[in-house]
């Protein structure tokens, strides 16, 4: 699905966070958003997810206007938000439970458990899983919503460095297979370079997109990523410039 954001505005009381923001994410494209704290990255995802209401502007999917939280967005926050008293299977099937399709969704979840590295974890509880496995469960829950566009808000931000790298490798392979339109908010420059087709660099609050960078390498490896010092420095300069 193609996402278009046109002239979007959002303010908290007197402070303008998003001002006349416009951009597009192509069908199946993976786009990351980088920028300083408070620049509106997470606010944008919250508006798209319907958690916050824009002051003005338009959101389009495949050319048709939609409201935030229209059902075509699947939102995954940094915290996994798994209920500790529910099994992993019950947690990932919450969408089906809410929409009275729990048994059907359980069948779909069981079929995907191995793909998400969760085979054998169906009857376990969140406390029995590692942080990385909990995030895999949260992402499985997101994909089972059958939305066309994924909104990922620092999904690996709370993980240790090694687990985070493993999860990035896993997510890259999964997204290549699924071909879903994805918008990722991150503070991690390497994560953005490694996962993205394009990177949108936000300036200060209200400034919007300061620059856009395309990442065209198809055969990405950790060795390739380590060699991207020039690109890493360029992104850092753009974020820091006044």
C-alpha positions in Angstrom: 0.0 0.0 0.0 1.2 3.5 -0.8 1.1 6.1 2.0 0.8 9.8 1.4 1.0 12.5 4.1 -0.1 15.9 2.8 0.4 19.2 4.7 0.0 17.6 8.2 -0.1 19.8 11.2 -0.2 18.9 14.9 0.4 21.0 18.1 0.6 20.3 21.8 -1.0 23.4 23.4 1.3 26.3 22.2 4.1 24.1 20.7 3.9 23.2 17.1 5.4 19.7 16.5 4.4 18.9 12.9 4.0 21.8 10.6 2.9 21.4 6.9 4.5 17.9 6.8 4.3 16.1 3.5 6.0 12.9 2.3 5.2 9.6 0.5 6.1 5.9 1.2 5.8 3.7 -1.8 4.1 0.3 -1.8 6.4 -2.2 -0.1 9.0 0.4 0.8 10.8 0.5 4.1 11.3 4.1 5.3 13.1 5.1 8.6 12.7 8.4 10.4 15.7 9.9 12.2 16.0 13.2 14.1 16.6 14.8 17.5 14.4 14.1 20.5 11.1 16.1 20.4 11.1 16.6 16.6 7.8 14.8 16.1 8.9 11.3 15.0 6.7 9.4 17.5 4.0 12.0 17.3 3.7 11.3 13.6 3.2 7.6 14.2 0.6 8.3 16.9 -1.3 10.5 14.5 -1.2 7.9 11.8 -2.3 5.2 14.3 -5.2 7.3 15.4 -3.9 7.8 19.0 -3.6 11.5 18.3 -5.8 13.7 16.1 -4.1 16.0 13.6 -5.0 19.7 13.6 -5.2 19.7 9.8 -3.8 17.9 6.7 -4.6 14.8 4.9 -3.5 11.1 5.0 -4.0 9.0 1.8 -3.6 5.3 1.2 -3.4 4.2 -2.4 -4.8 7.7 -3.3 -7.8 7.6 -1.1 -8.2 9.9 2.0 -8.3 8.0 5.3 -8.4 9.0 9.0 -5.7 8.1 11.5 -6.3 4.6 12.9 -8.3 3.6 9.8 -7.5 -0.1 10.2 -4.8 -0.1 7.5 -2.1 0.8 10.1 -0.6 -1.7 12.5 1.3 0.1 15.3 4.1 -1.5 17.3 5.5 0.6 20.1 8.9 0.3 21.8 7.5 -1.7 24.8 6.1 -5.1 23.8 2.9 -4.5 25.9 2.3 -8.2 26.4 -0.1 -9.1 29.1 1.8 -11.1 31.8 -1.2 -13.2 32.7 -1.9 -14.4 29.2 0.0 -17.0 27.2 2.0 -16.0 24.2 -0.7 -17.4 21.9 -3.4 -15.5 23.6 -1.3 -12.3 23.6 -0.6 -12.4 19.8 -4.3 -13.1 19.1 -5.7 -10.1 21.0 -6.9 -8.5 17.7 -8.9 -11.6 16.9 -10.3 -11.7 20.4 -11.5 -8.1 20.1 -13.1 -8.8 16.7 -14.6 -12.1 17.8 -12.3 -14.1 15.5 -10.0 -15.6 18.2 -10.1 -19.2 17.1 -9.5 -18.3 13.5 -6.6 -16.1 14.5 -5.1 -18.8 16.7 -4.9 -21.1 13.7 -3.1 -18.3 11.8 -0.8 -17.6 14.7 0.2 -21.2 15.1 1.0 -21.4 11.4 3.4 -18.4 11.9 5.1 -19.3 15.1 8.1 -21.0 13.5 8.6 -18.2 11.0 8.8 -15.8 14.0 11.1 -18.0 16.0 8.5 -18.8 18.5 7.7 -22.5 17.8 7.0 -24.2 21.1 6.3 -21.0 22.9 2.5 -20.9 22.4 1.7 -21.9 26.0 4.5 -20.0 27.7 4.0 -16.7 29.5 5.9 -13.4 28.7 8.1 -13.8 31.8 9.5 -17.0 30.4 10.8 -15.4 27.2 13.9 -13.3 26.5 13.5 -9.7 25.4 14.1 -10.5 21.8 11.5 -13.3 21.8 9.0 -11.0 23.4 9.5 -8.4 20.6 9.1 -11.2 18.1 5.8 -12.0 19.7 4.8 -8.3 19.6 5.6 -8.2 16.0 3.6 -11.3 15.2 0.7 -9.7 17.0 1.2 -6.7 14.7 1.3 -8.7 11.5 -1.9 -10.7 12.5 -3.9 -7.4 12.3 -3.6 -7.8 8.5 -3.0 -4.1 8.0 -1.3 -2.9 4.9 1.2 -0.5 6.6 3.4 -1.1 9.6 4.3 1.7 12.0 7.2 0.7 14.2 8.3 3.0 17.0 11.8 2.0 18.2 10.7 -1.6 18.5 14.3 -2.7 19.6 15.2 0.3 21.6 15.0 -1.5 25.0 17.2 -4.5 23.9 20.9 -5.0 24.5 23.3 -4.4 21.6 23.8 -8.1 20.6 20.1 -8.9 20.8 19.2 -5.7 18.9 21.6 -6.7 16.1 20.1 -10.2 15.9 16.6 -8.7 15.8 17.6 -6.2 13.0 18.9 -9.2 10.9 15.6 -11.0 11.6 13.4 -8.0 10.7 15.3 -7.3 7.5 14.8 -10.9 6.3 11.1 -10.9 7.4 10.3 -7.6 5.7 12.1 -8.7 2.5 9.8 -11.7 2.4 6.6 -9.9 3.4 7.0 -6.8 1.2 5.0 -4.6 3.6 5.0 -0.8 3.5 6.9 0.1 6.7 7.6 3.3 8.6 10.2 2.9 11.3 11.0 5.6 14.0 14.5 5.1 15.4 17.4 7.0 17.1 19.9 4.4 15.8 21.6 5.6 12.6 23.0 2.1 11.9 19.6 0.6 12.2 18.2 3.1 9.7 21.0 2.5 7.2 20.8 -1.3 7.5 17.0 -1.7 7.2 15.8 1.2 5.0 15.2 1.9 1.4 15.0 5.6 2.3 15.8 7.6 5.5 13.9 10.8 6.3 15.8 13.1 8.6 13.7 15.4 10.7 14.9 18.8 12.0 13.7 20.5 15.1 10.0 20.4 16.2 7.9 22.0 13.5 10.7 22.0 10.9 9.7 18.7 9.3 12.0 16.8 6.9 15.4 18.3 6.7 16.8 15.9 4.1 16.0 12.5 2.5 18.6 9.9 1.8 18.2 6.8 -0.3 20.0 3.5 0.5 20.4 1.5 -2.7 22.6 -1.4 -1.6 20.7 -4.7 -2.1 23.2 -7.1 -0.6 23.5 -5.8 2.9 25.7 -7.5 5.5 27.1 -6.4 8.8 30.5 -6.0 7.1 28.9 -3.6 4.6 27.3 -1.7 7.4 30.6 -1.3 9.3 32.0 0.3 6.1 29.3 3.0 6.0 31.3 5.5 8.1 30.9 8.3 5.5 27.1 7.9 5.4 26.9 7.7 9.1 28.9 10.9 9.5 26.8 12.6 6.9 23.6 11.7 8.7 25.0 12.9 12.0 26.0 16.3 10.5 22.5 16.8 9.1 20.8 16.0 12.4 23.1 18.3 14.3 23.1 21.3 12.0 21.3 24.3 13.2 
